[in-house]
Amino acid sequence: MIAQKIAERIGRPDLIDVLANELTSSELTSLLLAVFDRKAQQLSPADLLRAYQSNRFVKPADIDVVGLHSLESQAFAVFNQFGFSPVELAPVAPLGSCSVISTTGQKKVLSATRQTEVVADATNALALHVADTRLTTRKSALLAPEKLRFSTVHRHLRTPTLPDIPGMRSHFKIACFVLAGRDSGGHQFEKEALAEHVALMKALFRETLHIDKLTFRCYPRKGYADPVAFVTKLVDYVREQQADVHIEIPENVVGENNYYKGLQCKIVIEHNGQSIDIGDGGFVDWTQQLLQNRKERLFTAGIGIEMLYRLLS
């Protein structure tokens, strides 16, 4: 561990434990702000330019901004058609927004000061927005809606090293939406959520973007008593309502994916003769954790809208 070796080199092998466990969050923030203030004072304009040239997190995306925004507007129009309220998220989220409630490790996220992190997954941020909306509604005299629908298009930033491919950046835009509700028995929320997801994707890809070859791959995942039977039940429900949809249930793939609970649904399009995974979604237990209520249900989905634009253009 590099950090531990550094701590030992400066004669403070307990430094990480002291900073993480003996300081309050506000104390650690004050300490880090002082350190970064001094480090910034040591920089010259030439240093700043060199950092800009070498830091893979700071370069702008190599993309037609006007064209991308046009595609985003089309996506928002479809989201709005299905009742998903658009949300303009902050560029940062609370520290641990990904690692605390999902399986994403904190080292894959760009952590920041003041108990924040740069948004690495907008669906996690939307889940926090859902939970906050639930709590705010409970404290008011307003009647809580049965379901909450939110959408966003957000530039994500993730820290893992990427292959040296032209145009590929550590930051990229994803169109996301979440559908929140509560367990009402018989997996009714889950059935309706998957059906709504499929209908929305058909409206976006087929009707709006004229991409006719669209496949939904529904993978059973752990989190429900019998994942295969659960997914089969949901898919049968969707097929009864939408006979024109192509849904696959791959066999023997429950696996160890713990990110989704019960169902993971991949969106596959065909472009220039190639099958491309362009989106991903499924059920997660994040609002159950945030609100400490096992009745809460949440379906999340994301589409690689920047990748999609590159394909279409």
Short mmCIF file of C-alpha atoms in Angstrom, two decimals, residues 1-16:
data_model
loop_
_atom_site.label_atom_id
_atom_site.label_comp_id
_atom_site.label_asym_id
_atom_site.label_seq_id
_atom_site.Cartn_x
_atom_site.Cartn_y
_atom_site.Cartn_z
CA MET A 1 0.00 0.00 0.00
CA ILE A 2 1.63 3.22 -1.20
CA ALA A 3 0.07 5.42 1.50
CA GLN A 4 1.33 3.18 4.30
CA LYS A 5 4.86 3.15 2.84
CA ILE A 6 4.83 6.95 2.77
CA ALA A 7 3.65 7.09 6.38
CA GLU A 8 6.47 4.78 7.43
CA ARG A 9 9.06 6.74 5.43
CA ILE A 10 8.25 9.95 7.31
CA GLY A 11 8.37 8.16 10.64
CA ARG A 12 4.62 8.16 11.30
CA PRO A 13 3.39 4.61 10.58
CA ASP A 14 0.16 5.41 12.43
CA LEU A 15 -0.57 8.52 10.36
CA ILE A 16 -3.46 7.05 8.35
#
